[in-house]
Amino acid sequence: MQIVFSEAQRAHAPQRFLVRGEWKPCPEKPERAQLLLDGLQPAGTDFEIMAPNRLSDEVIESAIAAVHVPRYLAFLKSAHARWKELPGSADLVTPNMHPRNRSDHYPASVVGQAGYHLQDTACPIGADTWTAAYASAASAVHAAQLVLDGRDAAYALCRPPGHHAYADMAGGFCYLNNSAIAAQYLRRKAKRVAIIDIDVHHGNGTQAIFYDRADVFTASVHADPSSYYPFFYGYADETGTGEGLGHNINVPLALGSDDAAYHAAIRRIIDETHKRNAETVVVALGLDAFEGDPLAGLKVTTRGFEEAGRLLGAMQLPTVLVQEGGYPAPELGLNLRAVLDGFAAGRGEAA
Ligand SMILES: [Zn+2]
């Protein structure tokens, strides 16, 4: 399988993360990319690792702009420099407030704009955040292009991740919604695309971006949001709106659920994906459902990830796998390898 990753994705390195009122070391750190890459060694014939350098910046920027609104992108690009001009500013753009019911007014101040565009404190903006987020999105677009060119599947090692990012808001370590950008890009050829999100957290940004659309089916299995991030979204009764009604499915699982529950949810989502005649699939590949993940939501094993990969491979549809969550644990790379090996095995089975 072809693996797309840019060294520029390592540049974003937030140090702090607010947990129950305490600043803790941020788990979404550059080390994640290395752990994932280590899982793909030796590269050899199974994996070919490449940088996303084939497409022009114009193509990448237009793919990003097809999902995110102009003023949010302008904010992400400029916020840190503008913030540093403020007297006494800290190194990272971090919001003081999160307006719950935003008015029509858009503040000129970067402090106000930070409140507007950053939905929580897990997505601060440093000097290199835009560079890394852009490179992460470029990896997703490049992987999507490989599939448009006729490759059966490709994997984008996206870090920072993307599925909590909305069209105009960052959140939960995510700035640009890489899975959504890939899915929208695939629409250049495919009439119907499905995003299957197997991260332990609900893909709330992805859901919101496609909520009123029938051409991109969104489905997510995750830990029950009534007691787990993102808390306000990911419930089973969120099924889409307007033309998108019936084209969003959430399968929340009780905290601590095991492989059997995870696989049953994925099987159901695959069944619903086929019913909607999806031509191409984006897998929002979070590995944080792992039993040893520091974010501790579900109890999926390494063997369980292999089986999840097998189920997804056996769909026999062109697939872009986009890395989402999965936090530093010794098995992180093994779990990626397990999904990709399982996927290849699933592809080998009769449809
Ligand atoms: Zn996650």
Short mmCIF file of C-alpha atoms and ligand atoms in Angstrom, two decimals:
data_model
loop_
_atom_site.label_atom_id
_atom_site.label_comp_id
_atom_site.label_asym_id
_atom_site.label_seq_id
_atom_site.Cartn_x
_atom_site.Cartn_y
_atom_site.Cartn_z
CA MET A 1 0.00 0.00 0.00
CA GLN A 2 1.12 3.56 -0.69
CA ILE A 3 1.62 5.68 2.40
CA VAL A 4 1.59 9.49 2.20
CA PHE A 5 3.31 11.59 4.85
CA SER A 6 5.11 14.93 4.93
CA GLU A 7 7.94 15.73 7.32
CA ALA A 8 6.34 19.18 7.71
CA GLN A 9 3.58 17.51 9.72
CA ARG A 10 5.96 17.11 12.64
CA ALA A 11 6.35 20.86 13.13
CA HIS A 12 3.18 21.44 15.16
CA ALA A 13 4.07 20.58 18.76
CA PRO A 14 1.67 21.93 21.41
CA GLN A 15 2.94 21.21 24.90
CA ARG A 16 -0.15 21.52 27.04
CA PHE A 17 -3.62 20.03 27.19
CA LEU A 18 -6.31 20.98 29.71
CA VAL A 19 -7.68 17.89 31.53
CA ARG A 20 -10.18 18.30 34.38
CA GLY A 21 -8.85 21.77 35.07
CA GLU A 22 -5.18 20.75 35.03
CA TRP A 23 -2.65 21.44 32.27
CA LYS A 24 -1.18 18.08 31.24
CA PRO A 25 1.32 17.17 28.50
CA CYS A 26 -0.46 17.15 25.15
CA PRO A 27 -0.83 13.60 23.76
CA GLU A 28 -1.21 14.86 20.17
CA LYS A 29 2.49 15.35 19.63
CA PRO A 30 4.99 14.74 16.81
CA GLU A 31 6.05 11.46 18.42
CA ARG A 32 2.73 10.02 17.22
CA ALA A 33 3.85 10.28 13.62
CA GLN A 34 7.08 8.46 14.41
CA LEU A 35 5.30 5.67 16.29
CA LEU A 36 2.96 5.19 13.32
CA LEU A 37 5.85 5.19 10.84
CA ASP A 38 7.74 2.70 13.00
CA GLY A 39 4.78 0.35 12.66
CA LEU A 40 5.27 0.35 8.88
CA GLN A 41 8.88 -0.82 9.01
CA PRO A 42 10.32 -2.50 7.14
CA ALA A 43 8.63 -0.60 4.28
CA GLY A 44 9.81 -2.94 1.49
CA THR A 45 7.22 -4.27 -0.90
CA ASP A 46 4.25 -3.95 1.45
CA PHE A 47 4.50 -0.21 2.03
CA GLU A 48 5.83 2.57 -0.15
CA ILE A 49 6.18 5.81 1.80
CA MET A 50 5.99 9.04 -0.20
CA ALA A 51 5.73 12.77 0.41
CA PRO A 52 2.66 14.64 -0.86
CA ASN A 53 4.67 16.51 -3.49
CA ARG A 54 2.90 15.58 -6.68
CA LEU A 55 0.02 18.05 -6.60
CA SER A 56 0.46 21.80 -6.86
CA ASP A 57 -0.32 24.15 -3.99
CA GLU A 58 -3.21 25.47 -6.07
CA VAL A 59 -4.78 22.00 -6.17
CA ILE A 60 -4.25 21.43 -2.43
CA GLU A 61 -5.57 24.86 -1.50
CA SER A 62 -8.66 24.47 -3.62
CA ALA A 63 -9.30 21.04 -2.09
CA ILE A 64 -9.08 22.57 1.40
CA ALA A 65 -11.24 25.54 0.39
CA ALA A 66 -13.91 23.14 -0.89
CA VAL A 67 -14.55 22.19 2.76
CA HIS A 68 -13.44 25.16 4.91
CA VAL A 69 -14.70 28.77 4.71
CA PRO A 70 -12.33 31.58 3.64
CA ARG A 71 -12.23 33.54 6.88
CA TYR A 72 -11.42 30.45 8.93
CA LEU A 73 -8.49 29.66 6.63
CA ALA A 74 -7.33 33.28 6.78
CA PHE A 75 -7.50 33.06 10.58
CA LEU A 76 -5.48 29.82 10.74
CA LYS A 77 -2.79 31.27 8.48
CA SER A 78 -2.46 34.65 10.22
CA ALA A 79 -3.53 34.14 13.84
CA HIS A 80 -0.16 33.37 15.37
CA ALA A 81 1.68 36.34 13.84
CA ARG A 82 -1.15 38.70 14.82
CA TRP A 83 -1.28 37.24 18.33
CA LYS A 84 2.46 37.73 18.82
CA GLU A 85 2.03 41.45 18.07
CA LEU A 86 -0.19 41.79 21.14
CA PRO A 87 1.71 42.97 24.23
CA GLY A 88 2.34 40.22 26.75
CA SER A 89 0.95 37.43 24.54
CA ALA A 90 1.94 33.83 25.26
CA ASP A 91 3.46 31.73 22.49
CA LEU A 92 0.28 29.85 21.61
CA VAL A 93 -3.03 31.34 20.46
CA THR A 94 -5.49 30.06 23.05
CA PRO A 95 -9.05 31.36 23.38
CA ASN A 96 -10.33 33.14 26.47
CA MET A 97 -13.95 32.52 25.59
CA HIS A 98 -16.13 30.27 23.48
CA PRO A 99 -19.32 32.11 22.51
CA ARG A 100 -22.18 29.60 22.66
CA ASN A 101 -24.61 31.59 20.57
CA ARG A 102 -22.49 33.51 18.13
CA SER A 103 -23.98 36.75 16.81
CA ASP A 104 -23.52 37.93 13.23
CA HIS A 105 -20.64 40.12 14.33
CA TYR A 106 -17.16 38.91 13.49
CA PRO A 107 -14.57 40.57 15.72
CA ALA A 108 -11.49 42.19 14.20
CA SER A 109 -9.34 41.20 17.20
CA VAL A 110 -7.44 37.94 16.96
CA VAL A 111 -8.48 37.30 20.59
CA GLY A 112 -12.14 37.48 19.59
CA GLN A 113 -11.52 35.45 16.46
CA ALA A 114 -9.80 32.76 18.54
CA GLY A 115 -13.00 32.42 20.55
CA TYR A 116 -14.99 32.26 17.33
CA HIS A 117 -12.89 29.61 15.58
CA LEU A 118 -11.41 27.45 18.38
CA GLN A 119 -14.14 25.41 20.00
CA ASP A 120 -12.01 24.17 22.89
CA THR A 121 -8.55 24.56 24.43
CA ALA A 122 -7.15 21.44 22.74
CA CYS A 123 -6.30 23.26 19.52
CA PRO A 124 -3.89 26.11 20.28
CA ILE A 125 -2.11 27.74 17.35
CA GLY A 126 1.68 28.03 17.34
CA ALA A 127 4.10 29.36 14.75
CA ASP A 128 4.10 26.06 12.84
CA THR A 129 0.50 24.94 13.26
CA TRP A 130 -0.70 26.09 9.83
CA THR A 131 2.30 24.55 8.08
CA ALA A 132 1.71 21.18 9.75
CA ALA A 133 -2.08 21.22 9.32
CA TYR A 134 -1.69 22.16 5.65
CA ALA A 135 0.83 19.35 5.11
CA SER A 136 -1.50 16.90 6.86
CA ALA A 137 -4.36 17.91 4.55
CA ALA A 138 -2.00 17.67 1.56
CA SER A 139 -1.24 14.07 2.52
CA ALA A 140 -4.98 13.29 2.52
CA VAL A 141 -5.50 14.94 -0.87
CA HIS A 142 -2.49 13.12 -2.34
CA ALA A 143 -3.82 9.77 -1.09
CA ALA A 144 -7.23 10.60 -2.58
CA GLN A 145 -5.56 11.44 -5.90
CA LEU A 146 -3.82 8.04 -5.89
CA VAL A 147 -7.21 6.37 -5.57
CA LEU A 148 -8.72 8.62 -8.28
CA ASP A 149 -5.83 7.52 -10.49
CA GLY A 150 -6.92 3.91 -10.07
CA ARG A 151 -5.07 2.69 -6.99
CA ASP A 152 -7.17 0.29 -4.99
CA ALA A 153 -6.31 1.96 -1.67
CA ALA A 154 -3.92 4.47 -0.11
CA TYR A 155 -3.16 5.55 3.44
CA ALA A 156 -2.57 9.16 4.53
CA LEU A 157 -0.62 9.45 7.77
CA CYS A 158 -2.42 12.63 8.80
CA ARG A 159 -1.16 14.37 11.88
CA PRO A 160 -2.51 16.70 13.20
CA PRO A 161 -5.80 14.80 12.84
CA GLY A 162 -8.97 16.29 11.39
CA HIS A 163 -12.39 14.80 12.20
CA HIS A 164 -13.35 17.25 14.97
CA ALA A 165 -12.74 20.26 12.70
CA TYR A 166 -15.81 22.01 11.26
CA ALA A 167 -15.98 24.19 8.17
CA ASP A 168 -15.12 27.20 10.36
CA MET A 169 -13.90 25.75 13.68
CA ALA A 170 -10.98 23.81 15.10
CA GLY A 171 -11.48 21.43 18.03
CA GLY A 172 -10.13 18.33 19.72
CA PHE A 173 -6.56 18.59 18.28
CA CYS A 174 -8.03 19.10 14.76
CA TYR A 175 -7.64 22.13 12.46
CA LEU A 176 -8.37 20.98 8.91
CA ASN A 177 -10.77 18.09 8.40
CA ASN A 178 -8.54 15.75 6.39
CA SER A 179 -11.15 13.00 5.99
CA ALA A 180 -13.77 15.49 4.77
CA ILE A 181 -11.27 17.10 2.40
CA ALA A 182 -10.40 13.67 0.96
CA ALA A 183 -14.08 12.75 0.58
CA GLN A 184 -14.94 16.02 -1.15
CA TYR A 185 -11.94 15.58 -3.45
CA LEU A 186 -13.07 12.04 -4.34
CA ARG A 187 -16.39 13.51 -5.44
CA ARG A 188 -14.55 14.73 -8.55
CA LYS A 189 -15.13 11.24 -9.90
CA ALA A 190 -17.35 9.31 -7.49
CA LYS A 191 -21.06 10.17 -7.35
CA ARG A 192 -21.37 8.79 -3.83
CA VAL A 193 -18.68 8.65 -1.19
CA ALA A 194 -18.88 7.19 2.32
CA ILE A 195 -16.82 8.21 5.34
CA ILE A 196 -16.53 5.40 7.88
CA ASP A 197 -15.14 6.79 11.14
CA ILE A 198 -13.78 4.15 13.53
CA ASP A 199 -12.00 6.56 15.92
CA VAL A 200 -13.02 6.24 19.58
CA HIS A 201 -14.41 9.77 19.40
CA HIS A 202 -17.41 10.80 17.34
CA GLY A 203 -16.39 12.59 14.13
CA ASN A 204 -18.48 15.65 14.89
CA GLY A 205 -16.80 18.00 12.44
CA THR A 206 -17.18 15.52 9.59
CA GLN A 207 -20.81 14.91 10.46
CA ALA A 208 -21.56 18.65 10.49
CA ILE A 209 -19.83 19.31 7.16
CA PHE A 210 -21.95 16.75 5.29
CA TYR A 211 -25.07 16.75 7.48
CA ASP A 212 -27.42 18.14 4.80
CA ARG A 213 -25.96 16.18 1.90
CA ALA A 214 -26.90 12.82 0.38
CA ASP A 215 -23.78 12.44 -1.76
CA VAL A 216 -21.41 11.87 1.18
CA PHE A 217 -22.67 9.28 3.66
CA THR A 218 -21.12 9.71 7.11
CA ALA A 219 -21.04 6.96 9.72
CA SER A 220 -19.22 6.79 13.02
CA VAL A 221 -18.69 4.19 15.73
CA HIS A 222 -17.42 5.68 18.99
CA ALA A 223 -17.65 5.73 22.77
CA ASP A 224 -21.02 7.00 24.04
CA PRO A 225 -20.83 10.82 23.97
CA SER A 226 -23.09 11.16 26.98
CA SER A 227 -19.95 10.50 29.03
CA TYR A 228 -17.11 11.05 26.55
CA TYR A 229 -15.75 13.73 24.19
CA PRO A 230 -17.26 15.39 22.14
CA PHE A 231 -20.23 15.11 24.56
CA PHE A 232 -22.73 17.14 22.50
CA TYR A 233 -22.69 15.14 19.26
CA GLY A 234 -22.55 11.51 18.21
CA TYR A 235 -25.95 10.31 19.42
CA ALA A 236 -27.90 7.70 17.51
CA ASP A 237 -30.76 10.06 16.72
CA GLU A 238 -28.54 12.37 14.64
CA THR A 239 -29.46 11.08 11.18
CA GLY A 240 -28.98 14.09 8.88
CA THR A 241 -31.20 16.91 7.70
CA GLY A 242 -32.83 18.02 4.44
CA GLU A 243 -31.40 16.07 1.51
CA GLY A 244 -28.98 14.50 3.96
CA LEU A 245 -31.72 12.94 6.08
CA GLY A 246 -30.86 9.26 6.49
CA HIS A 247 -27.28 9.79 5.33
CA ASN A 248 -25.64 10.03 8.74
CA ILE A 249 -25.39 7.15 11.18
CA ASN A 250 -23.95 7.13 14.67
CA VAL A 251 -23.28 3.94 16.61
CA PRO A 252 -22.33 4.93 20.15
CA LEU A 253 -20.92 2.12 22.31
CA ALA A 254 -20.83 1.90 26.09
CA LEU A 255 -17.48 2.95 27.54
CA GLY A 256 -15.15 -0.03 27.80
CA SER A 257 -16.84 -1.98 24.98
CA ASP A 258 -14.73 -4.78 23.48
CA ASP A 259 -13.82 -6.13 20.06
CA ALA A 260 -17.15 -7.89 19.57
CA ALA A 261 -19.20 -4.71 20.01
CA TYR A 262 -16.77 -2.70 17.85
CA HIS A 263 -16.93 -5.24 15.02
CA ALA A 264 -20.72 -5.51 15.18
CA ALA A 265 -20.93 -1.72 14.81
CA ILE A 266 -18.50 -1.71 11.88
CA ARG A 267 -20.43 -4.53 10.19
CA ARG A 268 -23.65 -2.55 10.54
CA ILE A 269 -22.01 0.57 9.12
CA ILE A 270 -20.59 -1.41 6.18
CA ASP A 271 -24.04 -2.84 5.47
CA GLU A 272 -25.54 0.68 5.49
CA THR A 273 -22.73 1.93 3.25
CA HIS A 274 -23.46 -0.72 0.63
CA LYS A 275 -27.18 0.08 0.80
CA ARG A 276 -26.36 3.64 -0.23
CA ASN A 277 -24.33 2.46 -3.22
CA ALA A 278 -21.17 4.26 -2.14
CA GLU A 279 -18.56 4.03 -4.89
CA THR A 280 -15.56 5.06 -2.81
CA VAL A 281 -14.79 4.97 0.90
CA VAL A 282 -12.79 7.17 3.25
CA VAL A 283 -11.89 5.40 6.49
CA ALA A 284 -11.35 7.91 9.30
CA LEU A 285 -8.81 5.68 10.96
CA GLY A 286 -8.57 6.50 14.62
CA LEU A 287 -6.58 3.96 16.64
CA ASP A 288 -7.60 5.40 20.01
CA ALA A 289 -10.28 2.75 20.56
CA PHE A 290 -7.30 0.63 21.68
CA GLU A 291 -7.49 -0.93 25.15
CA GLY A 292 -4.12 0.64 26.02
CA ASP A 293 -4.76 4.11 24.60
CA PRO A 294 -4.20 6.90 27.14
CA LEU A 295 -7.60 8.39 26.31
CA ALA A 296 -9.25 5.15 27.53
CA GLY A 297 -12.68 4.95 25.88
CA LEU A 298 -13.06 1.46 24.41
CA LYS A 299 -11.15 -1.82 24.77
CA VAL A 300 -10.25 -2.86 21.26
CA THR A 301 -7.24 -5.19 20.98
CA THR A 302 -4.52 -5.33 18.32
CA ARG A 303 -6.20 -8.46 16.92
CA GLY A 304 -9.44 -6.52 17.00
CA PHE A 305 -7.93 -3.83 14.77
CA GLU A 306 -6.76 -6.48 12.34
CA GLU A 307 -10.31 -7.79 12.08
CA ALA A 308 -11.65 -4.24 11.63
CA GLY A 309 -9.21 -3.81 8.75
CA ARG A 310 -10.31 -7.13 7.25
CA LEU A 311 -13.97 -6.10 7.35
CA LEU A 312 -13.16 -2.79 5.64
CA GLY A 313 -10.94 -4.42 3.02
CA ALA A 314 -13.61 -7.00 2.22
CA MET A 315 -15.92 -4.17 1.15
CA GLN A 316 -13.97 -4.30 -2.15
CA LEU A 317 -14.39 -0.56 -2.73
CA PRO A 318 -11.63 1.94 -3.56
CA THR A 319 -10.54 3.26 -0.16
CA VAL A 320 -8.58 6.17 1.26
CA LEU A 321 -7.49 5.49 4.83
CA VAL A 322 -6.93 8.75 6.73
CA GLN A 323 -5.22 8.74 10.10
CA GLU A 324 -7.26 10.35 12.87
CA GLY A 325 -6.58 9.77 16.60
CA GLY A 326 -4.51 7.17 18.43
CA TYR A 327 -2.16 8.37 21.14
CA PRO A 328 1.27 7.37 22.31
CA ALA A 329 1.34 3.77 23.49
CA PRO A 330 3.96 1.14 22.64
CA GLU A 331 1.43 -0.65 20.41
CA LEU A 332 0.35 2.36 18.33
CA GLY A 333 2.44 1.38 15.30
CA LEU A 334 1.50 -2.29 15.68
CA ASN A 335 -2.16 -1.36 15.65
CA LEU A 336 -1.75 0.60 12.41
CA ARG A 337 0.08 -2.35 10.91
CA ALA A 338 -2.69 -4.66 12.11
CA VAL A 339 -5.38 -2.58 10.36
CA LEU A 340 -3.42 -2.39 7.11
CA ASP A 341 -2.52 -6.10 7.14
CA GLY A 342 -6.14 -6.96 7.91
CA PHE A 343 -7.28 -4.66 5.11
CA ALA A 344 -5.01 -6.42 2.60
CA ALA A 345 -6.28 -9.82 3.78
CA GLY A 346 -9.87 -8.62 3.41
CA ARG A 347 -9.16 -7.48 -0.13
CA GLY A 348 -8.00 -10.98 -0.94
CA GLU A 349 -11.36 -12.46 -0.02
CA ALA A 350 -14.15 -12.92 -2.53
CA ALA A 351 -16.61 -10.03 -2.58
ZN ZN B 1 -10.09 10.24 18.73
#
